[in-house]
Amino acid sequence: KTKASTFLTKFSSLGRSRRLGRSVKSKANLERNDIRIMVLNVPVTNVIRQMIHSLGGTHIEDFEYAYSATHIIAGDAKNSIRRTPKMMIAFSVTSKILHLDWLLNSYKQKQFQATGHYLLLRDEIAENKYSFSLRQTLQEGYERRKEGGLLKGRCIIFCEGVAGNKAPKEDELRYIVEAAGGQVISLPEISSITPALAANVIVIISDPVLPGQISGKIAKVAETGEGVFSTTWLFDSLFHQKIVGVKRGRKTQTSDEISVLTPKAIN
């Protein structure tokens, strides 16, 4: 057994029967707690929940509260980072992306430890798979949050057929965009877009694009906004915490010739 698994097995003797962890009864109560932990990529056991509870932290499990997480346990010796909806939110809201050992050692010391020695700055498997630098993403994310988020001031329109098609569900897409400082405009709301907002609109299509996704009102908005981009481009941008190929108020091609930026443009 690994050191981590042995420690977890020993801790489990304190009781597996109850699902513990501070309950989130309101947004106000949630944000009053200084340590709000989301556990990703690592199996979430009752043992882990109990550890968080015993240290006085809040365990964030519901997707709607993912934006409020202050600390992310994102891997251990066996589990690498995966590009999940919650992980995309995590990079947008905090640089405290941590190894499971932070929680284990915090429990041993009976108080939350400083995070510096537990930051996940390298994950070779994930970095090769998603073509990004974890260290660079954490730095970029820190800078973007000072500016209000990666998508600050931008309005995102998801074309019909995007949600659930090799992409998160509709409500999850909205949470992802809002966590990055952006705003989602639904398809019925397109007609109410003001000229000022139109210049900052990004249209997101499926990858590959589905027939009819860029047509009608969508095509008109795309012409006056920042362009048409694929879901892959959006997810890569969130994993890099860096946007490329977008210029404020950029005039695109005609509705018949709108170009779609591919993730190849991201270095």
mmCIF file of C-alpha atoms in Angstrom:
data_model
loop_
_atom_site.group_PDB
_atom_site.id
_atom_site.type_symbol
_atom_site.label_atom_id
_atom_site.label_comp_id
_atom_site.label_asym_id
_atom_site.label_seq_id
_atom_site.Cartn_x
_atom_site.Cartn_y
_atom_site.Cartn_z
ATOM 1 C CA LYS A 1 0.000 0.000 0.000
ATOM 2 C CA THR A 2 1.045 3.562 -0.571
ATOM 3 C CA LYS A 3 1.589 5.944 2.314
ATOM 4 C CA ALA A 4 -1.586 7.805 1.398
ATOM 5 C CA SER A 5 -3.778 4.688 1.182
ATOM 6 C CA THR A 6 -2.432 3.339 4.487
ATOM 7 C CA PHE A 7 -3.196 6.607 6.221
ATOM 8 C CA LEU A 8 -6.697 6.722 4.752
ATOM 9 C CA THR A 9 -7.376 3.150 5.864
ATOM 10 C CA LYS A 10 -6.254 3.988 9.421
ATOM 11 C CA PHE A 11 -8.406 7.104 9.491
ATOM 12 C CA SER A 12 -11.464 5.190 8.294
ATOM 13 C CA SER A 13 -11.693 3.491 11.672
ATOM 14 C CA LEU A 14 -13.199 6.745 12.936
ATOM 15 C CA GLY A 15 -16.359 5.803 11.128
ATOM 16 C CA ARG A 16 -17.650 5.247 7.625
ATOM 17 C CA SER A 17 -21.359 5.197 8.316
ATOM 18 C CA ARG A 18 -22.108 8.927 8.112
ATOM 19 C CA ARG A 19 -21.548 11.251 5.195
ATOM 20 C CA LEU A 20 -19.953 14.213 6.910
ATOM 21 C CA GLY A 21 -18.833 17.647 5.795
ATOM 22 C CA ARG A 22 -20.281 21.062 6.447
ATOM 23 C CA SER A 23 -23.550 21.402 4.637
ATOM 24 C CA VAL A 24 -24.043 24.376 2.375
ATOM 25 C CA LYS A 25 -27.412 25.845 3.361
ATOM 26 C CA SER A 26 -26.978 29.248 1.801
ATOM 27 C CA LYS A 27 -24.559 31.230 -0.321
ATOM 28 C CA ALA A 28 -23.941 33.585 2.607
ATOM 29 C CA ASN A 29 -23.034 30.756 4.987
ATOM 30 C CA LEU A 30 -20.798 29.207 2.346
ATOM 31 C CA GLU A 31 -18.753 32.331 1.741
ATOM 32 C CA ARG A 32 -18.210 32.966 5.446
ATOM 33 C CA ASN A 33 -16.063 29.847 5.635
ATOM 34 C CA ASP A 34 -12.419 30.553 4.812
ATOM 35 C CA ILE A 35 -11.467 27.056 3.615
ATOM 36 C CA ARG A 36 -13.750 25.680 0.925
ATOM 37 C CA ILE A 37 -12.370 22.517 -0.626
ATOM 38 C CA MET A 38 -13.305 20.808 -3.858
ATOM 39 C CA VAL A 39 -11.883 17.347 -4.477
ATOM 40 C CA LEU A 40 -11.374 16.433 -8.127
ATOM 41 C CA ASN A 41 -9.785 13.508 -9.985
ATOM 42 C CA VAL A 42 -9.256 11.710 -6.647
ATOM 43 C CA PRO A 43 -12.016 9.347 -5.444
ATOM 44 C CA VAL A 44 -14.085 11.201 -2.833
ATOM 45 C CA THR A 45 -14.571 8.885 0.124
ATOM 46 C CA ASN A 46 -16.334 9.369 3.452
ATOM 47 C CA VAL A 47 -12.868 9.412 4.985
ATOM 48 C CA ILE A 48 -11.907 12.472 2.957
ATOM 49 C CA ARG A 49 -15.200 14.165 3.823
ATOM 50 C CA GLN A 50 -14.601 13.476 7.508
ATOM 51 C CA MET A 51 -11.103 14.932 7.371
ATOM 52 C CA ILE A 52 -12.353 18.151 5.832
ATOM 53 C CA HIS A 53 -15.144 18.384 8.385
ATOM 54 C CA SER A 54 -12.879 17.703 11.366
ATOM 55 C CA LEU A 55 -10.550 20.514 10.289
ATOM 56 C CA GLY A 56 -13.422 22.980 10.051
ATOM 57 C CA GLY A 57 -13.470 23.241 6.273
ATOM 58 C CA THR A 58 -16.368 23.121 3.841
ATOM 59 C CA HIS A 59 -16.480 20.358 1.262
ATOM 60 C CA ILE A 60 -17.790 21.673 -2.052
ATOM 61 C CA GLU A 61 -19.591 18.970 -3.995
ATOM 62 C CA ASP A 62 -22.492 20.683 -5.781
ATOM 63 C CA PHE A 63 -21.646 22.114 -9.177
ATOM 64 C CA GLU A 64 -23.466 25.373 -8.469
ATOM 65 C CA TYR A 65 -21.031 26.168 -5.644
ATOM 66 C CA ALA A 66 -17.838 25.184 -7.453
ATOM 67 C CA TYR A 67 -17.092 28.869 -8.141
ATOM 68 C CA SER A 68 -16.619 29.448 -4.394
ATOM 69 C CA ALA A 69 -13.848 26.878 -3.845
ATOM 70 C CA THR A 70 -10.659 28.248 -2.308
ATOM 71 C CA HIS A 71 -8.625 25.032 -2.419
ATOM 72 C CA ILE A 72 -8.699 22.262 -5.030
ATOM 73 C CA ILE A 73 -7.366 18.785 -4.297
ATOM 74 C CA ALA A 74 -6.686 17.749 -7.870
ATOM 75 C CA GLY A 75 -4.459 14.686 -7.756
ATOM 76 C CA ASP A 76 -2.340 12.206 -5.876
ATOM 77 C CA ALA A 77 0.251 9.539 -6.650
ATOM 78 C CA LYS A 78 -2.254 7.537 -8.712
ATOM 79 C CA ASN A 79 -4.568 10.139 -10.179
ATOM 80 C CA SER A 80 -3.766 12.900 -12.682
ATOM 81 C CA ILE A 81 -5.683 16.019 -13.598
ATOM 82 C CA ARG A 82 -8.539 15.487 -16.052
ATOM 83 C CA ARG A 83 -10.323 18.103 -18.123
ATOM 84 C CA THR A 84 -13.668 17.952 -16.366
ATOM 85 C CA PRO A 85 -16.194 20.810 -16.069
ATOM 86 C CA LYS A 86 -15.277 21.369 -12.416
ATOM 87 C CA MET A 87 -11.558 21.394 -13.255
ATOM 88 C CA MET A 88 -12.155 24.138 -15.806
ATOM 89 C CA ILE A 89 -13.886 26.136 -13.091
ATOM 90 C CA ALA A 90 -11.057 25.388 -10.659
ATOM 91 C CA PHE A 91 -8.402 27.004 -12.837
ATOM 92 C CA SER A 92 -10.592 30.104 -13.081
ATOM 93 C CA VAL A 93 -11.179 30.591 -9.351
ATOM 94 C CA THR A 94 -7.958 29.679 -7.522
ATOM 95 C CA SER A 95 -4.256 28.943 -7.896
ATOM 96 C CA LYS A 96 -4.352 26.573 -4.926
ATOM 97 C CA ILE A 97 -4.398 23.388 -6.990
ATOM 98 C CA LEU A 98 -3.109 20.829 -4.530
ATOM 99 C CA HIS A 99 -1.895 17.275 -3.996
ATOM 100 C CA LEU A 100 -3.979 15.087 -1.689
ATOM 101 C CA ASP A 101 -1.068 15.038 0.752
ATOM 102 C CA TRP A 102 -2.012 18.589 1.789
ATOM 103 C CA LEU A 103 -5.222 17.296 3.356
ATOM 104 C CA LEU A 104 -3.597 14.182 4.833
ATOM 105 C CA ASN A 105 -0.820 16.151 6.508
ATOM 106 C CA SER A 106 -3.210 18.867 7.621
ATOM 107 C CA TYR A 107 -5.238 16.227 9.412
ATOM 108 C CA LYS A 108 -2.133 14.810 11.066
ATOM 109 C CA GLN A 109 -1.213 18.281 12.316
ATOM 110 C CA LYS A 110 -4.835 18.983 13.347
ATOM 111 C CA GLN A 111 -4.943 22.199 11.330
ATOM 112 C CA PHE A 112 -4.796 23.264 7.706
ATOM 113 C CA GLN A 113 -1.202 23.591 6.545
ATOM 114 C CA ALA A 114 0.312 26.237 4.272
ATOM 115 C CA THR A 115 -0.207 25.194 0.675
ATOM 116 C CA GLY A 116 3.161 26.137 -0.831
ATOM 117 C CA HIS A 117 4.783 22.704 -0.585
ATOM 118 C CA TYR A 118 1.677 20.930 -1.906
ATOM 119 C CA LEU A 119 0.957 22.895 -5.079
ATOM 120 C CA LEU A 120 0.595 20.725 -8.161
ATOM 121 C CA LEU A 121 3.105 22.410 -10.430
ATOM 122 C CA ARG A 122 3.789 19.359 -12.577
ATOM 123 C CA ASP A 123 1.516 16.634 -13.904
ATOM 124 C CA GLU A 124 3.318 15.054 -16.823
ATOM 125 C CA ILE A 125 0.423 12.832 -17.869
ATOM 126 C CA ALA A 126 -2.122 15.661 -17.931
ATOM 127 C CA GLU A 127 0.278 18.194 -19.429
ATOM 128 C CA ASN A 128 1.120 15.873 -22.319
ATOM 129 C CA LYS A 129 -2.501 14.889 -22.872
ATOM 130 C CA TYR A 130 -3.875 18.445 -22.925
ATOM 131 C CA SER A 131 -0.746 20.213 -24.238
ATOM 132 C CA PHE A 132 -0.403 22.762 -21.466
ATOM 133 C CA SER A 133 1.949 23.773 -18.665
ATOM 134 C CA LEU A 134 0.347 23.449 -15.248
ATOM 135 C CA ARG A 135 2.756 25.924 -13.709
ATOM 136 C CA GLN A 136 2.025 28.447 -16.476
ATOM 137 C CA THR A 137 -1.725 27.954 -16.138
ATOM 138 C CA LEU A 138 -1.617 28.719 -12.417
ATOM 139 C CA GLN A 139 0.354 31.891 -13.102
ATOM 140 C CA GLU A 140 -1.941 32.959 -15.947
ATOM 141 C CA GLY A 141 -4.988 32.257 -13.804
ATOM 142 C CA TYR A 142 -3.624 34.462 -11.026
ATOM 143 C CA GLU A 143 -3.160 37.317 -13.487
ATOM 144 C CA ARG A 144 -6.604 36.832 -15.058
ATOM 145 C CA ARG A 145 -8.351 36.949 -11.673
ATOM 146 C CA LYS A 146 -6.752 40.321 -10.974
ATOM 147 C CA GLU A 147 -8.429 41.488 -14.187
ATOM 148 C CA GLY A 148 -11.785 40.002 -13.252
ATOM 149 C CA GLY A 149 -11.426 36.632 -14.935
ATOM 150 C CA LEU A 150 -10.469 35.139 -18.282
ATOM 151 C CA LEU A 151 -13.831 36.031 -19.837
ATOM 152 C CA LYS A 152 -14.385 39.326 -18.027
ATOM 153 C CA GLY A 153 -16.603 41.654 -20.081
ATOM 154 C CA ARG A 154 -17.385 38.976 -22.675
ATOM 155 C CA CYS A 155 -20.763 37.515 -23.590
ATOM 156 C CA ILE A 156 -20.845 33.885 -24.670
ATOM 157 C CA ILE A 157 -23.487 32.388 -26.931
ATOM 158 C CA PHE A 158 -23.598 28.594 -27.200
ATOM 159 C CA CYS A 159 -25.155 27.485 -30.466
ATOM 160 C CA GLU A 160 -27.931 24.949 -30.520
ATOM 161 C CA GLY A 161 -26.545 21.441 -30.190
ATOM 162 C CA VAL A 162 -23.399 22.413 -28.291
ATOM 163 C CA ALA A 163 -24.480 21.432 -24.770
ATOM 164 C CA GLY A 164 -24.073 17.723 -24.156
ATOM 165 C CA ASN A 165 -22.321 17.104 -27.475
ATOM 166 C CA LYS A 166 -18.778 16.303 -26.362
ATOM 167 C CA ALA A 167 -19.366 19.193 -23.975
ATOM 168 C CA PRO A 168 -20.870 19.745 -20.513
ATOM 169 C CA LYS A 169 -24.598 20.190 -19.976
ATOM 170 C CA GLU A 170 -26.216 23.597 -20.505
ATOM 171 C CA ASP A 171 -26.243 24.643 -16.846
ATOM 172 C CA GLU A 172 -22.651 23.462 -16.392
ATOM 173 C CA LEU A 173 -21.504 25.522 -19.376
ATOM 174 C CA ARG A 174 -23.089 28.580 -17.785
ATOM 175 C CA TYR A 175 -21.343 27.965 -14.462
ATOM 176 C CA ILE A 176 -18.018 27.513 -16.273
ATOM 177 C CA VAL A 177 -18.373 30.813 -18.125
ATOM 178 C CA GLU A 178 -19.550 32.730 -15.059
ATOM 179 C CA ALA A 179 -16.676 31.387 -12.950
ATOM 180 C CA ALA A 180 -14.317 32.877 -15.552
ATOM 181 C CA GLY A 181 -16.032 36.267 -15.300
ATOM 182 C CA GLY A 182 -18.145 35.967 -18.439
ATOM 183 C CA GLN A 183 -21.864 36.076 -19.139
ATOM 184 C CA VAL A 184 -23.933 33.550 -21.069
ATOM 185 C CA ILE A 185 -26.566 34.850 -23.453
ATOM 186 C CA SER A 186 -29.238 32.304 -24.271
ATOM 187 C CA LEU A 187 -30.529 31.888 -27.809
ATOM 188 C CA PRO A 188 -33.896 33.557 -27.011
ATOM 189 C CA GLU A 189 -32.003 36.577 -25.654
ATOM 190 C CA ILE A 190 -30.078 37.258 -28.853
ATOM 191 C CA SER A 191 -32.656 39.743 -30.136
ATOM 192 C CA SER A 192 -32.169 41.919 -27.056
ATOM 193 C CA ILE A 193 -28.385 42.275 -27.420
ATOM 194 C CA THR A 194 -27.404 45.933 -27.460
ATOM 195 C CA PRO A 195 -24.745 47.275 -29.870
ATOM 196 C CA ALA A 196 -22.395 47.752 -26.923
ATOM 197 C CA LEU A 197 -22.726 44.092 -25.915
ATOM 198 C CA ALA A 198 -22.606 42.830 -29.497
ATOM 199 C CA ALA A 199 -18.987 43.908 -29.890
ATOM 200 C CA ASN A 200 -17.976 41.592 -27.038
ATOM 201 C CA VAL A 201 -19.897 38.483 -28.090
ATOM 202 C CA ILE A 202 -18.137 35.152 -28.643
ATOM 203 C CA VAL A 203 -20.127 32.472 -30.443
ATOM 204 C CA ILE A 204 -19.312 28.883 -29.504
ATOM 205 C CA ILE A 205 -20.035 26.008 -31.877
ATOM 206 C CA SER A 206 -19.557 22.261 -31.600
ATOM 207 C CA ASP A 207 -16.322 20.585 -32.645
ATOM 208 C CA PRO A 208 -16.840 19.598 -35.396
ATOM 209 C CA VAL A 209 -19.451 22.196 -36.269
ATOM 210 C CA LEU A 210 -22.994 20.893 -36.756
ATOM 211 C CA PRO A 211 -25.078 21.816 -39.821
ATOM 212 C CA GLY A 212 -27.030 25.021 -39.317
ATOM 213 C CA GLN A 213 -25.240 26.166 -36.168
ATOM 214 C CA ILE A 214 -23.983 29.352 -37.843
ATOM 215 C CA SER A 215 -27.058 30.832 -39.444
ATOM 216 C CA GLY A 216 -29.698 33.499 -39.020
ATOM 217 C CA LYS A 217 -29.367 35.638 -35.902
ATOM 218 C CA ILE A 218 -26.278 33.720 -34.798
ATOM 219 C CA ALA A 219 -24.447 34.597 -38.015
ATOM 220 C CA LYS A 220 -25.408 38.257 -37.722
ATOM 221 C CA VAL A 221 -24.165 38.496 -34.130
ATOM 222 C CA ALA A 222 -20.945 36.689 -35.058
ATOM 223 C CA GLU A 223 -20.205 39.230 -37.791
ATOM 224 C CA THR A 224 -20.278 42.157 -35.357
ATOM 225 C CA GLY A 225 -18.764 40.390 -32.363
ATOM 226 C CA GLU A 226 -15.446 38.768 -31.555
ATOM 227 C CA GLY A 227 -15.891 35.716 -33.719
ATOM 228 C CA VAL A 228 -16.908 32.079 -33.862
ATOM 229 C CA PHE A 229 -14.933 29.524 -31.879
ATOM 230 C CA SER A 230 -15.196 25.819 -31.160
ATOM 231 C CA THR A 231 -15.832 24.179 -27.808
ATOM 232 C CA THR A 232 -12.312 22.751 -28.021
ATOM 233 C CA TRP A 233 -10.923 26.276 -28.285
ATOM 234 C CA LEU A 234 -12.942 27.361 -25.238
ATOM 235 C CA PHE A 235 -11.875 24.398 -23.115
ATOM 236 C CA ASP A 236 -8.233 24.797 -24.134
ATOM 237 C CA SER A 237 -8.428 28.497 -23.270
ATOM 238 C CA LEU A 238 -9.722 27.667 -19.807
ATOM 239 C CA PHE A 239 -6.990 25.085 -19.282
ATOM 240 C CA HIS A 240 -4.366 27.614 -20.372
ATOM 241 C CA GLN A 241 -6.155 30.552 -18.696
ATOM 242 C CA LYS A 242 -5.229 32.403 -21.840
ATOM 243 C CA ILE A 243 -7.251 33.591 -24.823
ATOM 244 C CA VAL A 244 -5.781 33.826 -28.309
ATOM 245 C CA GLY A 245 -7.224 34.949 -31.614
ATOM 246 C CA VAL A 246 -9.751 37.363 -30.138
ATOM 247 C CA LYS A 247 -9.701 41.098 -30.630
ATOM 248 C CA ARG A 248 -12.286 43.395 -29.098
ATOM 249 C CA GLY A 249 -14.941 44.327 -31.654
ATOM 250 C CA ARG A 250 -13.163 42.312 -34.370
ATOM 251 C CA LYS A 251 -15.008 42.292 -37.670
ATOM 252 C CA THR A 252 -15.247 38.726 -38.990
ATOM 253 C CA GLN A 253 -15.955 37.482 -42.463
ATOM 254 C CA THR A 254 -19.428 37.449 -43.985
ATOM 255 C CA SER A 255 -21.986 35.035 -42.588
ATOM 256 C CA ASP A 256 -21.125 32.562 -45.372
ATOM 257 C CA GLU A 257 -17.403 32.712 -44.698
ATOM 258 C CA ILE A 258 -17.102 32.977 -40.908
ATOM 259 C CA SER A 259 -13.884 31.348 -39.803
ATOM 260 C CA VAL A 260 -13.609 29.127 -36.773
ATOM 261 C CA LEU A 261 -10.510 29.353 -34.617
ATOM 262 C CA THR A 262 -9.001 25.984 -33.825
ATOM 263 C CA PRO A 263 -6.963 25.170 -30.703
ATOM 264 C CA LYS A 264 -3.788 24.956 -32.804
ATOM 265 C CA ALA A 265 -3.353 28.676 -32.310
ATOM 266 C CA ILE A 266 -2.659 28.194 -28.609
ATOM 267 C CA ASN A 267 0.970 27.694 -27.727
#
